[in-house]
Coordinates of C-alpha atoms in Angstrom, one line a residue:
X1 CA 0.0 0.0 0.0
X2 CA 1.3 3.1 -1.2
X3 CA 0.2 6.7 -0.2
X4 CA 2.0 10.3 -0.9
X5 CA 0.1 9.9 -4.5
X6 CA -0.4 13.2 -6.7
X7 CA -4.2 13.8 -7.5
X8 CA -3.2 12.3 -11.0
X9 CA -1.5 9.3 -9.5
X10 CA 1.5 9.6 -11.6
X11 CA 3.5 10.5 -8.9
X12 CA 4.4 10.2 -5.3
X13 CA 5.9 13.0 -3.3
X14 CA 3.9 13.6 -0.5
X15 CA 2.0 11.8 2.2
X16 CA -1.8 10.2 2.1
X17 CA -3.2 11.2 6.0
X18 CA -5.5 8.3 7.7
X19 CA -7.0 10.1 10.7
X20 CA -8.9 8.3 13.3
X21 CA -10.3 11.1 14.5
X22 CA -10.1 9.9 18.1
X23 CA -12.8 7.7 17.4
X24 CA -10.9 4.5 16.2
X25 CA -9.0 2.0 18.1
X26 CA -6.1 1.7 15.6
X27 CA -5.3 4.1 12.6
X28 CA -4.0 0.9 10.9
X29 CA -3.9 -2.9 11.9
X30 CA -2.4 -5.8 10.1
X31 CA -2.1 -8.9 11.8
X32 CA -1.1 -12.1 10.5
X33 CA 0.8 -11.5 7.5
X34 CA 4.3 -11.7 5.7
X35 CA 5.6 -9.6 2.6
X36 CA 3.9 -6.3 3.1
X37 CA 4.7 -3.3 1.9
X38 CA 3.2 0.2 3.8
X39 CA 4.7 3.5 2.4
X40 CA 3.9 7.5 2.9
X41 CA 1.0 8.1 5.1
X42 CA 0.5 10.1 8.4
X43 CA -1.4 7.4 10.9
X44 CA -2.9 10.5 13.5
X45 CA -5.3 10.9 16.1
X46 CA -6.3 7.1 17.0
X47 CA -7.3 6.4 20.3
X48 CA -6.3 2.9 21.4
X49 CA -8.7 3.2 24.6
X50 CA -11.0 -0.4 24.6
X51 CA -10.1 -4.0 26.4
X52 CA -7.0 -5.5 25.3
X53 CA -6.0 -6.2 22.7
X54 CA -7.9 -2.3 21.8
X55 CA -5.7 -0.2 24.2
X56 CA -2.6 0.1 22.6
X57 CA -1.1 0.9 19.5
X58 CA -3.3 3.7 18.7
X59 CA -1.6 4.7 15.1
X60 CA -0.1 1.5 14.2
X61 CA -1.0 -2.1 15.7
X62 CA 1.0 -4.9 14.1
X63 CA 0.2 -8.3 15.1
X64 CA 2.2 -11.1 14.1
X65 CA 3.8 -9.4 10.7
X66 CA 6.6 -11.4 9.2
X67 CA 9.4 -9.9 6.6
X68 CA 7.4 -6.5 5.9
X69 CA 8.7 -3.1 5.4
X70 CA 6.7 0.1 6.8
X71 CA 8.6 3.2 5.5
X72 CA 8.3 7.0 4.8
X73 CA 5.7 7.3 8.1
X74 CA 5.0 9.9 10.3
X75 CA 3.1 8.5 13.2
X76 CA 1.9 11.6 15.6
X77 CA -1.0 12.4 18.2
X78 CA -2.2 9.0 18.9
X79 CA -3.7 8.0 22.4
X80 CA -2.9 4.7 24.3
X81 CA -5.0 3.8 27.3
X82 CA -2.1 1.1 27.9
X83 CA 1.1 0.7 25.9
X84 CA 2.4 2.2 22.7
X85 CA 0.4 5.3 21.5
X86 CA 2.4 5.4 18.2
X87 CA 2.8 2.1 17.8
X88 CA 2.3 -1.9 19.1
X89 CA 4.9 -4.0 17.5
X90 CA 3.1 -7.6 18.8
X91 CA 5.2 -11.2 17.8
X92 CA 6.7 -9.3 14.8
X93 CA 9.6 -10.4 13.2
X94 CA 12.4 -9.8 10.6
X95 CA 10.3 -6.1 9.6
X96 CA 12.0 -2.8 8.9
X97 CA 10.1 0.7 10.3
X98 CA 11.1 3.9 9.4
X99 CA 9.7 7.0 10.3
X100 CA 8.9 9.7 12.7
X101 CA 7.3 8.7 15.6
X102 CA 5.8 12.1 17.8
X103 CA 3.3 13.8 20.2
X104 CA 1.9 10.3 21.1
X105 CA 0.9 9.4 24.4
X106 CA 0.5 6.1 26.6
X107 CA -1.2 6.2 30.1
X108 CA 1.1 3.0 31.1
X109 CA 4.1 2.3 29.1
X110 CA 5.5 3.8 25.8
X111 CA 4.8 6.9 24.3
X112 CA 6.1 6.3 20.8
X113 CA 6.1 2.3 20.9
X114 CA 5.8 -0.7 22.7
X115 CA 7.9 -4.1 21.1
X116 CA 6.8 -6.8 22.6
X117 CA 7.7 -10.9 21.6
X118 CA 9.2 -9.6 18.7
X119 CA 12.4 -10.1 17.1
X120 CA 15.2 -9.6 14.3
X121 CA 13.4 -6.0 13.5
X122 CA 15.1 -2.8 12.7
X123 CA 13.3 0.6 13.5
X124 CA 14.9 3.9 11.8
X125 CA 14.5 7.3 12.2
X126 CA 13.1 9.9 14.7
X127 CA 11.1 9.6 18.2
X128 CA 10.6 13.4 19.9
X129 CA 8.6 14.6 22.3
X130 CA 6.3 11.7 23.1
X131 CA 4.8 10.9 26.3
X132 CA 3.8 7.8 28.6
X133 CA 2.2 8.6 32.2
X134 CA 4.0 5.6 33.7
X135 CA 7.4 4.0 31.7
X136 CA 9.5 4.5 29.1
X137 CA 8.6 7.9 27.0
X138 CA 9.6 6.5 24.1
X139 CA 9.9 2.8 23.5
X140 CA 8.9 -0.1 25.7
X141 CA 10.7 -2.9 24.6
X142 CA 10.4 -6.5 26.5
X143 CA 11.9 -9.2 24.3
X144 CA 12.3 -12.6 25.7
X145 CA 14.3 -14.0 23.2
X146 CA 16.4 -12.5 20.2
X147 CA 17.2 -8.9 19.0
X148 CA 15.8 -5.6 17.4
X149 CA 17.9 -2.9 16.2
X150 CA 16.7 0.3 17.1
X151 CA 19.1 3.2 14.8
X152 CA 17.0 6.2 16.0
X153 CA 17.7 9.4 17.1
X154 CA 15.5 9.9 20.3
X155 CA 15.0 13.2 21.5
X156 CA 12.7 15.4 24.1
X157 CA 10.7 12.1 25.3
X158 CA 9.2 12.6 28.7
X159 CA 8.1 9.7 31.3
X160 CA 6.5 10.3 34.8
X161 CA 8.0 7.1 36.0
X162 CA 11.6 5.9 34.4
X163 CA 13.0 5.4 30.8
X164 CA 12.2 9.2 29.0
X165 CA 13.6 7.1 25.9
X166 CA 13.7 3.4 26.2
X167 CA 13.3 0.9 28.7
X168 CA 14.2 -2.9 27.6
X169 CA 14.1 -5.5 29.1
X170 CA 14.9 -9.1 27.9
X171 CA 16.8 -9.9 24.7
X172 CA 19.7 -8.3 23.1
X173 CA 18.8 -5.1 21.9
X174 CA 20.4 -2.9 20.2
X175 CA 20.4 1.0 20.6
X176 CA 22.4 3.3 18.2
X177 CA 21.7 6.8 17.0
X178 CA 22.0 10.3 19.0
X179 CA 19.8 9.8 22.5

């Protein structure tokens, strides 16, 4: 799925904006897949605020996604009533993110992102000035077996309890990128 599309279509050099409008659990979900391709939207104003599995991962909830790439995003002012605003990154494996990850914010854990069960990802790009009420202002990461790459540059994140850019837990994680 590409957005960014020119009202002609014949080119792309912008991005398509999905809004929730505060009204939707999840600006986008994909569960159970492999081999997807998501490029140049804005995933705003979800509000991930239902039971679990509905209270996190207000812009983006991934589910079990194998081997997919979800580039050129800008995930911003998306409400968690739990963990990740931006984003929930559920038994995901081997996917690449890139993007800007902002103004989100998570009443428990993870302003930007929560990474939970997951493993072998890579997440590039930019995390500022997100907020959880509890843990980690910016990423949440508890990984019980493997590794994710996180090459970000994490900046102006702000947690009421500990972690204003990551907290991790589990795993071998890797952190690079100006904090």
């Amino acid at each position: 799925i590409r957005g960014g599309w020119d009202a002609a279509f014949s080119s792309q050099g912008a991005y398509s904006i999905l809004d929730g409008g505060n009204a939707l659990y999840h600006v986008m979900q994909v569960s159970n897949v492999s081999n997807v391709l998501v490029s140049g939207f804005v995933l705003r104003s979800g509000n991930a605020n239902g039971v679990a599995p509905d209270n996190d991962g207000g812009g983006l909830h991934l589910v079990s996604v194998r081997q997919s790439i979800f580039t050129n995003l800008v995930i911003t002012n998306n409400l968690a009533s739990s963990r990740g605003a931006g984003m929930a990154l559920i038994a995901v494996t081997n996917t690449l993110f890139e993007g800007e990850i902002a103004y989100n914010q998570a009443a428990v854990e993870g302003g930007a992102a929560t990474v939970s069960t997951s493993r072998g990802n890579t997440l590039n790009g930019f995390a500022h000035h997100n907020l959880s009420s509890g843990a980690a202002g910016a990423f949440y990461v508890v990984t019980t077996s493997g590794s994710n790459h996180f090459a970000l540059s994490v900046q102006s994140n702000t947690a009421v309890g500990f972690g204003g850019g990551f907290s991790l837990t589990g795993g071998n994680n890797l952190v690079s990128g100006p904090l």
